[in-house]
CSV table of C-alpha atoms and ligand atoms in Angstrom, one decimal:
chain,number,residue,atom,x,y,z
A,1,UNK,CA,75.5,134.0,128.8
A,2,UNK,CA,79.3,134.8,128.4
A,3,UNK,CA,81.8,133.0,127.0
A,4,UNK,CA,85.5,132.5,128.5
A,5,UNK,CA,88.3,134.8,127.3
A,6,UNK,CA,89.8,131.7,126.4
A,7,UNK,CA,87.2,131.8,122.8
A,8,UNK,CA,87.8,135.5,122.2
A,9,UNK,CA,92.0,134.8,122.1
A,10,UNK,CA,91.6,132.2,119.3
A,11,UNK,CA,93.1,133.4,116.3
A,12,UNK,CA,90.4,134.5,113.4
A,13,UNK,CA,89.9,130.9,111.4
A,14,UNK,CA,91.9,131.6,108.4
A,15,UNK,CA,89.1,129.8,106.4
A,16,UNK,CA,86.2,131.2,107.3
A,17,UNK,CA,86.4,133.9,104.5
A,18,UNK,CA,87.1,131.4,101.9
A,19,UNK,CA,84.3,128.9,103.1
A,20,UNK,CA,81.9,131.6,102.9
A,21,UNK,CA,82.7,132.0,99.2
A,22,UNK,CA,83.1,128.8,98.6
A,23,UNK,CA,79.4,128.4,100.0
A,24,UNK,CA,78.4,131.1,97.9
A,25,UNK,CA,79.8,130.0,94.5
A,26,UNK,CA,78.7,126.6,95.3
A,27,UNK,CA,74.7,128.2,95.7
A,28,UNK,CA,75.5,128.9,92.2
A,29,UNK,CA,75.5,126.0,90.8
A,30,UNK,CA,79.7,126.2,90.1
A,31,UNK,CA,82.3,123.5,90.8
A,32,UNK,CA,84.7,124.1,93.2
A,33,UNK,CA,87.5,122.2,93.6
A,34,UNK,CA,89.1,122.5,96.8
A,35,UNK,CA,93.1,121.3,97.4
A,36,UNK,CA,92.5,123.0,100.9
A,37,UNK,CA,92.4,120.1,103.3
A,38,UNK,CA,94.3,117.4,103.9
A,39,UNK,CA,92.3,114.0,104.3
A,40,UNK,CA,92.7,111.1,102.5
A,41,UNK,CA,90.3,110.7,99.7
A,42,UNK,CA,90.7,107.0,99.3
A,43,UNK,CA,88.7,104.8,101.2
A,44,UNK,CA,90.3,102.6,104.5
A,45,UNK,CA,91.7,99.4,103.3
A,46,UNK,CA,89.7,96.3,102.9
A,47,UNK,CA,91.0,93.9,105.7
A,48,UNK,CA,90.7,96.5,108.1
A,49,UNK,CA,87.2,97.8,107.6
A,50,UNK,CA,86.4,93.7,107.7
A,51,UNK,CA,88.3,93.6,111.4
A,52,UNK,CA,86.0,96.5,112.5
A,53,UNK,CA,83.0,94.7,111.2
A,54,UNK,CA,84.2,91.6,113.4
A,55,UNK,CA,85.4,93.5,116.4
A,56,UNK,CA,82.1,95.2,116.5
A,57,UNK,CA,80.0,92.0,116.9
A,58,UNK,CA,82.4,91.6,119.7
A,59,UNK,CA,79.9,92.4,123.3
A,60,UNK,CA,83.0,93.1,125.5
A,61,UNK,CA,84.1,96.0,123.2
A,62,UNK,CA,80.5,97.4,123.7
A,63,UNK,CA,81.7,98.7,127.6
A,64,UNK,CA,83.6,101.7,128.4
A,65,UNK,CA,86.8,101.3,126.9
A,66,UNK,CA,90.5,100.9,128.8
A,67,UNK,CA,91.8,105.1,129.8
A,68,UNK,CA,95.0,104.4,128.5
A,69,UNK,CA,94.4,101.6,125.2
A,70,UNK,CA,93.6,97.9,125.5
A,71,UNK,CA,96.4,96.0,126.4
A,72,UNK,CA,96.4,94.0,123.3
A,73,UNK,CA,96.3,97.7,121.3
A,74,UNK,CA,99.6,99.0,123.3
A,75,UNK,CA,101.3,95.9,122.3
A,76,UNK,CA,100.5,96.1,119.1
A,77,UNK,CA,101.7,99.8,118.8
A,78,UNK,CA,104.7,98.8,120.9
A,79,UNK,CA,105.2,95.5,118.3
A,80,UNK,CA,105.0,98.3,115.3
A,81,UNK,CA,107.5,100.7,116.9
A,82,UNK,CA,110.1,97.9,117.1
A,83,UNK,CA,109.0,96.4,113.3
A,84,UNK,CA,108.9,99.5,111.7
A,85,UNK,CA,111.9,101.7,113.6
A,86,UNK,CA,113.7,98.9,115.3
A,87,UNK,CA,112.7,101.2,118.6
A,88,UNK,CA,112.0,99.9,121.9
A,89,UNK,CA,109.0,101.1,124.2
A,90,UNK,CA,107.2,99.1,127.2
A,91,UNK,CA,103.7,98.4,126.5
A,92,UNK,CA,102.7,99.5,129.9
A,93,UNK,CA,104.7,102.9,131.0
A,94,UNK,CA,105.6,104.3,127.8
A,95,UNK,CA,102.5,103.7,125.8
A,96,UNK,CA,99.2,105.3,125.6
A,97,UNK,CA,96.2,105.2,123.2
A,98,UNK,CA,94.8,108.5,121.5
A,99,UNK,CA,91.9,109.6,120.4
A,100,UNK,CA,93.7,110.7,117.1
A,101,UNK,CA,96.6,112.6,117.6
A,102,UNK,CA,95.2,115.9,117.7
A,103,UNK,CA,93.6,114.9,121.2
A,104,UNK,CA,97.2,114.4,122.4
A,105,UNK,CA,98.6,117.9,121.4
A,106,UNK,CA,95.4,119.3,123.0
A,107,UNK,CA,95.2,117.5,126.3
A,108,UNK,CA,99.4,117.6,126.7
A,109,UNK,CA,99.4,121.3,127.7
A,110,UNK,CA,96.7,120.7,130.6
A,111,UNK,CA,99.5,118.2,131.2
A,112,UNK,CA,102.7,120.0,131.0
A,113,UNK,CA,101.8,124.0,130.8
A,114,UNK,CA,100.8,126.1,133.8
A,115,UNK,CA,99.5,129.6,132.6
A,116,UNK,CA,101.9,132.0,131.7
A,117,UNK,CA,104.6,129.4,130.9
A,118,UNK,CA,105.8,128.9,127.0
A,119,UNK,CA,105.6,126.2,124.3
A,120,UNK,CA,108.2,126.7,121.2
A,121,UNK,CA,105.8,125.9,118.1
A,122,UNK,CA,107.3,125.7,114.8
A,123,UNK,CA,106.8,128.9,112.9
A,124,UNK,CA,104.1,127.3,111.0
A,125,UNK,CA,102.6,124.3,111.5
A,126,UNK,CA,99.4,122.3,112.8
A,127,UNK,CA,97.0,124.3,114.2
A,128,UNK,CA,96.8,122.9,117.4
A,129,UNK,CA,100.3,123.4,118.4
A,130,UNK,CA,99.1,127.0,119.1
A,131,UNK,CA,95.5,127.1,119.8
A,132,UNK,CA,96.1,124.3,122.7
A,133,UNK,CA,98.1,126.9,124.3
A,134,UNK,CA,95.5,129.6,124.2
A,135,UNK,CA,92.8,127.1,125.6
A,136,UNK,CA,95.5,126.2,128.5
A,137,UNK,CA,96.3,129.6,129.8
A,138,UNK,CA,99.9,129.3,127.7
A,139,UNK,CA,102.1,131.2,125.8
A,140,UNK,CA,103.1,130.4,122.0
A,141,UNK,CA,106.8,131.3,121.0
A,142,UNK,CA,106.7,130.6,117.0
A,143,UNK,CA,110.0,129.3,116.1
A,144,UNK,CA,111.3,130.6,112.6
A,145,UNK,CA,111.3,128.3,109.7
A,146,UNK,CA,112.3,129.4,106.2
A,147,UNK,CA,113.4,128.2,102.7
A,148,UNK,CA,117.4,129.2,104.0
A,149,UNK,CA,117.0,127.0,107.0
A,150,UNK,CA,115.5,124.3,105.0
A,151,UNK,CA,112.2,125.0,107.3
A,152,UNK,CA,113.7,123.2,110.4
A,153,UNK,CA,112.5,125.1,113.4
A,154,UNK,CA,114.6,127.2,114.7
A,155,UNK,CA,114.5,126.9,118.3
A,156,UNK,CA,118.0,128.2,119.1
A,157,UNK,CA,117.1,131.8,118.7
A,158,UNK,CA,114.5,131.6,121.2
A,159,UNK,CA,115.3,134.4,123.7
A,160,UNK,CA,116.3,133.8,127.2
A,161,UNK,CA,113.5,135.1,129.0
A,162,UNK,CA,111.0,133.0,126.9
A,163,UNK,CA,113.5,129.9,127.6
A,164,UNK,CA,113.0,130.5,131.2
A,165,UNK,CA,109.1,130.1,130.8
A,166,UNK,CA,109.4,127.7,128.6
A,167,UNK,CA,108.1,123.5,129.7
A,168,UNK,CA,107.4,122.2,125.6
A,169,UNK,CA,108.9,122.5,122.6
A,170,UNK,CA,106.9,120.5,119.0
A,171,UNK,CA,108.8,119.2,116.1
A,172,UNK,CA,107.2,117.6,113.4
A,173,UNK,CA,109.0,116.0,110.4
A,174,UNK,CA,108.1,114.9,107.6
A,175,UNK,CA,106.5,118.7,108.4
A,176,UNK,CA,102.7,119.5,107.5
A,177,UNK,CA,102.3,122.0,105.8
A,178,UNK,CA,106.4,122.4,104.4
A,179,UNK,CA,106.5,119.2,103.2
A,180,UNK,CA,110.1,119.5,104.7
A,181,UNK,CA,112.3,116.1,106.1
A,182,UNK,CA,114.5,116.6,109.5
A,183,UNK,CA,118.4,114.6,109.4
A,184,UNK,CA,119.1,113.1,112.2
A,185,UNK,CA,121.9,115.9,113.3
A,186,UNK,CA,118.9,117.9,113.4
A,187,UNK,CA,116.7,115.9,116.3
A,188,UNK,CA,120.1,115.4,117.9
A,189,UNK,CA,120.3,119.2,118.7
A,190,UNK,CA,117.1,119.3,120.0
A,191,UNK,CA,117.4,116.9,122.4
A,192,UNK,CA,120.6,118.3,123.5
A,193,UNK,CA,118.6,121.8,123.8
A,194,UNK,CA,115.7,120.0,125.4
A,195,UNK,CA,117.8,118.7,128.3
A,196,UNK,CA,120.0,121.9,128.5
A,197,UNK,CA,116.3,123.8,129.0
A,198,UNK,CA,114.4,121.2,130.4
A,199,UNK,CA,111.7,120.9,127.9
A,200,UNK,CA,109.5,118.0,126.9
A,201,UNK,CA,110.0,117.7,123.1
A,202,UNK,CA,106.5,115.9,121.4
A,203,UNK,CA,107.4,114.8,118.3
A,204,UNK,CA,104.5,114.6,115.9
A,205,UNK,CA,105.1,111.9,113.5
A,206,UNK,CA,101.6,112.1,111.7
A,207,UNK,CA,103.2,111.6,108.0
A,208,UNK,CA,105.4,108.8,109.5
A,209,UNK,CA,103.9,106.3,106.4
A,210,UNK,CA,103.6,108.9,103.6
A,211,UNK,CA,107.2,109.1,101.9
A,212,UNK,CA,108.6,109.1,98.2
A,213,UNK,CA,111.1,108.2,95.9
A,214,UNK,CA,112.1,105.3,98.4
A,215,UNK,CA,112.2,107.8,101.7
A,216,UNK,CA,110.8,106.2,104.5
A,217,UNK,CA,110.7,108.8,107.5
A,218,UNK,CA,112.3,107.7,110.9
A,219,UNK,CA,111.2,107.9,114.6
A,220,UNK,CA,112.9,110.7,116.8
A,221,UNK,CA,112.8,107.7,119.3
A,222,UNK,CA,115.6,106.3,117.5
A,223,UNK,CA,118.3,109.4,118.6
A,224,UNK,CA,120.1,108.3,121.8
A,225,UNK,CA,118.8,109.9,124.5
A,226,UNK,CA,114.7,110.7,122.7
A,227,UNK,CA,112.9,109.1,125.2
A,228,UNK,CA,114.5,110.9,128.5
A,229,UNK,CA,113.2,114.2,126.7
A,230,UNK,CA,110.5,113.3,124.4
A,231,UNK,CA,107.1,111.4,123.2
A,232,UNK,CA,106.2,111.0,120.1
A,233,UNK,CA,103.0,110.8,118.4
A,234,UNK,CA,101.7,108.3,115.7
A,235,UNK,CA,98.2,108.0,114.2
A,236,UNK,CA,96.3,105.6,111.9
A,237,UNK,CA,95.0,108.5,110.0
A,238,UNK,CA,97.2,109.3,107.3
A,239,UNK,CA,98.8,106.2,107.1
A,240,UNK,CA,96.2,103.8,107.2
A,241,UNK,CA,93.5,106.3,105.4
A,242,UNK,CA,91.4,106.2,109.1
A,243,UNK,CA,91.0,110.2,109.5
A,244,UNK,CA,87.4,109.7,110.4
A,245,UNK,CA,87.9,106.5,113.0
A,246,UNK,CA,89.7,109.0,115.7
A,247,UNK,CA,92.8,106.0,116.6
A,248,UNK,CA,96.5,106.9,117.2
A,249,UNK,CA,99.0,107.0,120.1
A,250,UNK,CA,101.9,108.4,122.3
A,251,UNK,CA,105.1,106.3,123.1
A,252,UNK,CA,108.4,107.0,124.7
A,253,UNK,CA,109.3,109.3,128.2
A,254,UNK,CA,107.0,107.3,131.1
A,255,UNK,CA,107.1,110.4,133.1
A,256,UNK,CA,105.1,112.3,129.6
A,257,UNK,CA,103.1,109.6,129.2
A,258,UNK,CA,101.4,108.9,133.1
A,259,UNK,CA,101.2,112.6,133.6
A,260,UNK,CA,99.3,112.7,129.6
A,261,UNK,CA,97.2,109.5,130.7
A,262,UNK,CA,96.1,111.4,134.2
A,263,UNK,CA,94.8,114.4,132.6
A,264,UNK,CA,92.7,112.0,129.6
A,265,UNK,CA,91.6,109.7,132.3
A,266,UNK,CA,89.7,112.8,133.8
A,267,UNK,CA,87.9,114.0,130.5
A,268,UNK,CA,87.2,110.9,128.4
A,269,UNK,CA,86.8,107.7,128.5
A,270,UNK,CA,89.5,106.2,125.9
A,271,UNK,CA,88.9,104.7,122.2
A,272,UNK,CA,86.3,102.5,121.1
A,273,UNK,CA,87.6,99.3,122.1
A,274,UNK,CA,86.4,97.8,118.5
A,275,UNK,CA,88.7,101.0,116.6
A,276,UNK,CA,91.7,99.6,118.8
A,277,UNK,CA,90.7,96.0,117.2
A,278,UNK,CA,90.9,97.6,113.8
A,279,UNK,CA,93.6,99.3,114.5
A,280,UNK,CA,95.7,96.3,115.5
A,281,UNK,CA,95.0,95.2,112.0
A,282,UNK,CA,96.1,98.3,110.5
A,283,UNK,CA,99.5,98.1,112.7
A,284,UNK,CA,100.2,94.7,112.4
A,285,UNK,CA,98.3,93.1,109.0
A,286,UNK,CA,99.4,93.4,105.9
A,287,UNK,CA,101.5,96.6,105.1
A,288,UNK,CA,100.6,96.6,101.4
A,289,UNK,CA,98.5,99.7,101.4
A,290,UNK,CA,100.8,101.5,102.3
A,291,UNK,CA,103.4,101.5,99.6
A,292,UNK,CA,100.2,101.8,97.0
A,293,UNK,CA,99.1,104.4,99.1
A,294,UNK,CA,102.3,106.7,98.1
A,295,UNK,CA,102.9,105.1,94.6
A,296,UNK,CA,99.7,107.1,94.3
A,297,UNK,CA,100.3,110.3,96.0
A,298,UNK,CA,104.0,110.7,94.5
A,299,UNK,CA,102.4,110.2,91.1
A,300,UNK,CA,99.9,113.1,92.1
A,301,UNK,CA,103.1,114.9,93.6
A,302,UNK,CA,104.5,114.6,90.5
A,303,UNK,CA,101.4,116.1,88.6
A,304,UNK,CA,101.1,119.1,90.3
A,305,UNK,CA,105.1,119.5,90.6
A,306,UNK,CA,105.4,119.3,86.8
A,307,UNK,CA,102.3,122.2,86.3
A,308,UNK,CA,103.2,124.3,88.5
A,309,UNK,CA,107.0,124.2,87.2
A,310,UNK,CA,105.1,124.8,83.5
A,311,UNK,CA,103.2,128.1,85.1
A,312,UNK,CA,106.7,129.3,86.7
A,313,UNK,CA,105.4,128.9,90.7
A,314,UNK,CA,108.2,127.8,92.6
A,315,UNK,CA,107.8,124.7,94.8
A,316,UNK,CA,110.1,122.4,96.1
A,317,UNK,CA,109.8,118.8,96.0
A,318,UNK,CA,108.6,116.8,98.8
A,319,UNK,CA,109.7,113.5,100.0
A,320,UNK,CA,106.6,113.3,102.3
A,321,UNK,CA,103.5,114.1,103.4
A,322,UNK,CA,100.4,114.8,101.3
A,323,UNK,CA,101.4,118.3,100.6
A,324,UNK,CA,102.9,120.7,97.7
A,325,UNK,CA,104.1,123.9,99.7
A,326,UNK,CA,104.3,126.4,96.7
A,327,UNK,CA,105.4,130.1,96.7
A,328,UNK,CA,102.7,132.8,95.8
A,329,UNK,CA,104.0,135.0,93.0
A,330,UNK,CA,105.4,138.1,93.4
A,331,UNK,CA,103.0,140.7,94.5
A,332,UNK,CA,100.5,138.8,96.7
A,333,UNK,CA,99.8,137.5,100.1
A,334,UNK,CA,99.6,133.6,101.5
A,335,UNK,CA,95.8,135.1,101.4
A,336,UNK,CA,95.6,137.3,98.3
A,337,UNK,CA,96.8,134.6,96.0
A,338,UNK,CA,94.6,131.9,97.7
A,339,UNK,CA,91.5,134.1,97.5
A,340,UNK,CA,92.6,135.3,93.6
A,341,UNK,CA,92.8,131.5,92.6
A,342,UNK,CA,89.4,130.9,94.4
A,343,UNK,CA,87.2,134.1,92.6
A,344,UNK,CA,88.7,133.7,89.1
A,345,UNK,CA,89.7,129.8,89.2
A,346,UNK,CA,87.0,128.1,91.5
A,347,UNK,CA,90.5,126.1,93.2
A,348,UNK,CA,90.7,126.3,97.0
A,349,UNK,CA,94.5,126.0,98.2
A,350,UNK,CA,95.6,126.6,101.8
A,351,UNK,CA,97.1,130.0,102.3
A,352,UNK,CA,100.6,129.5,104.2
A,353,UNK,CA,100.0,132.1,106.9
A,354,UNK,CA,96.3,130.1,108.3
A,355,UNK,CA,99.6,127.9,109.7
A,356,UNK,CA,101.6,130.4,111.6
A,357,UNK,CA,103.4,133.5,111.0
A,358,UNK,CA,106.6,131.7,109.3
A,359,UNK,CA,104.1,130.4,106.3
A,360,UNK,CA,103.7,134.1,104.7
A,361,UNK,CA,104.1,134.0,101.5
A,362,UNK,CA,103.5,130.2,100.5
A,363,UNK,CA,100.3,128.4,99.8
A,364,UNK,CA,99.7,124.5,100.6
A,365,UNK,CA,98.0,122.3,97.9
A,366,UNK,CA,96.9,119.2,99.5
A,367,UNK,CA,97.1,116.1,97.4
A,368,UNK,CA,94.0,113.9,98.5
A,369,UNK,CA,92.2,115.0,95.3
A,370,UNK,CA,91.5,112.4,92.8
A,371,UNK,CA,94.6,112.7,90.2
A,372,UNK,CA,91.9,114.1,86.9
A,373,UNK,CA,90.3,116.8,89.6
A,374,UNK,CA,94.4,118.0,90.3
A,375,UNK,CA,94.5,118.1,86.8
A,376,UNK,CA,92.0,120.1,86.4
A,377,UNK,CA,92.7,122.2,89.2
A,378,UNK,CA,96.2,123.0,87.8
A,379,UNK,CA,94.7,123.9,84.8
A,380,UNK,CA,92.0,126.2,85.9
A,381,UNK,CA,95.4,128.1,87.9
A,382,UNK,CA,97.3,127.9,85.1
A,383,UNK,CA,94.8,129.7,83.0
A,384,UNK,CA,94.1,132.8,85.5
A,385,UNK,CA,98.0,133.7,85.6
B,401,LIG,C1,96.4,115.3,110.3
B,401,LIG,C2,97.4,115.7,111.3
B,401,LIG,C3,97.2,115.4,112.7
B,401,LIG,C4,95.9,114.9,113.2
B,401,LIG,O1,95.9,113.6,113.1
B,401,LIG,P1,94.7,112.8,113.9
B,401,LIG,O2,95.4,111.6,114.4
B,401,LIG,O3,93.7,112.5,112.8
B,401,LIG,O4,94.2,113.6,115.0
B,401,LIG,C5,98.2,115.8,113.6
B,401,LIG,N1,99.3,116.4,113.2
B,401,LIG,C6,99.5,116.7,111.9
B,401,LIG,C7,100.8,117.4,111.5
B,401,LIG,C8,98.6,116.4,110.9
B,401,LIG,O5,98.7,116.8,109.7
């Protein structure tokens, strides 16, 4: 049996070497307390979890769900686009259900992306935003983000001859892992760069919900002119604590969105029609989980802000997402320091380079850990420094 190129060209998985020791300490019998991933440690709200329990008694939603969403789930995501960002797009042509967003920045490059051609990916960032390029035949052009340009991709350096290759380019702000907002001035140029290059921009709005100190992240659909470039991409996950129900979607360019909804209807079959009920109630219930939802991670922000300050590692703070991006002292690696504070601290924290080559020399701490275990955490670092 052989397997495709395509597997051998994945990069290493960053984590592999710390779940092995993780594994190993765990065997033990000793307590590891891991700040490495980010998924909501909270459970789903009430109300919702009770519309899934109706919708699942439901016998129509038992069949082979709508390719591109129920109707009643597109204009419900269309409804919360225009209550939550005063943004306009048609149920029909410029809406489409996901499997969780991480489907959609897979399955857009079979889309968009003959082989050979280029995607601009911010210099670190999700993942997928590079591996769905490898498993698509295309190339990856990392953008450069750093602390001087306030980690907003930098997509005007990106030499001519990649330009001419190039069909996508993905932003996403508030950013996993950086933490880092976008202004408006900022979208503004990329849309203007996007037309100049021809480029579909997807806009990954996956901390959309998740903002402090009163910030309350916008849509790149509201920039004049998004939607002849760009999709965007919203998901129940972080906002609604529904990582493991697999429920999000794409709105905005119609001409993005059919050629996206071609290539899904070929390989699945949609999302459980009964999710899309529970997900209506998500979009369009009450919004009160939400704003407990970051009172409590901005208090844990706040916690792990204050320690690290106290042991003299440098992080800015954020005003999304459920990340601390902190910078590894002097002397180590993104992967040193992670795998330091893992042997002598039992901690697991995200080394900054597992999210592309523009995250040396950082390392993420997520903050969907229960606010005594941070503690804790930040104490155990503390006391190996
Ligand atoms: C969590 C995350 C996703 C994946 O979200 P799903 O909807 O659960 O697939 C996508 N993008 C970013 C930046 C994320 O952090």
């Amino acid at each position: 049996m052989r397997t495709a190129q395509r597997i051998a060209e994945l990069p290493p998985y960053l984590f592999a070497e710390i779940d092995r020791k993780k594994e190993a300490k765990q065997a033990q019998g000793i307590d590891v307390i891991s700040l490495g991933i980010g998924d909501p440690d909270t459970p789903t709200p009430e109300h919702i979890v009770d519309a899934m329990a109706k919708a699942i008694r439901n016998p129509k939603n038992h069949q082979y769900p709508s390719y591109y969403g129920a109707k009643r789930y597109r204009d419900a995501a269309s409804q919360w686009m225009k209550n939550r960002f005063d943004v306009d797009v048609d149920p029909d042509t410029e809406t489409l259900a996901m499997i969780g967003s991480k489907e959609g920045i897979a399955h857009v490059f079979l889309a968009f992306v003959d082989p050979g051609e280029y995607t601009l990916v911010p210099g670190c960032g999700y993942p997928v935003y590079h591996t769905g390029g490898i498993l698509s035949g295309g190339k990856t052009h990392f953008m450069p983000m750093n602390e001087e340009n306030k980690f907003l991709a930098d997509f005007e350096s990106t030499p001519a001859d990649v330009l001419a290759k190039a069909k996508m380019m993905f932003l996403s702000y508030p950013n996993n892992p950086t933490s880092a907002i976008a202004p408006p001035e900022y979208f503004d140029k990329a849309i203007a760069f996007a037309k100049k290059h021809d480029l579909l921009i997807i806009h990954d709005n996956a901390y959309s919900e998740i903002g402090f100190d009163g910030y309350k992240a916008p849509s790149f659909l509201e920039r004049p002119g998004a939607k002849d470039v760009a999709i965007e991409l919203f998901s129940c996950s972080k906002a609604y604590n529904m990582t493991g129900w697999r429920v999000a979607f794409a709105v905005g360019n119609a001409t993005a969105i059919k050629a996206l909804g071609t290539v899904k209807s070929n390989i699945d079959s949609g999302v459980f029609t009964a999710v899309q009920d529970a997900a209506i109630e998500a979009l369009l219930g009450p919004q009160d989980s939400v704003a407990e939802l970051n009172a409590m991670y901005q208090r844990r922000r706040d916690i792990v802000i204050d320690a690290l300050g106290k042991i003299g590692i440098e992080a800015a703070t954020p005003k999304g997402t459920i990340y601390v991006w902190a910078k590894v002292p002097e002397g180590y690696t993104s992967a040193e320091f992670a795998t330091k504070i893992l042997e002598e601290a039992n901690v697991i924290v995200a080394p900054g380079n597992a999210y592309g080559p523009s995250g040396e020399g950082y390392v993420r701490i997520s903050l969907s850990t229960p606010d005594d275990r941070l503690e804790e955490a930040i104490e155990r670092i503390k006391n190996t420094l």
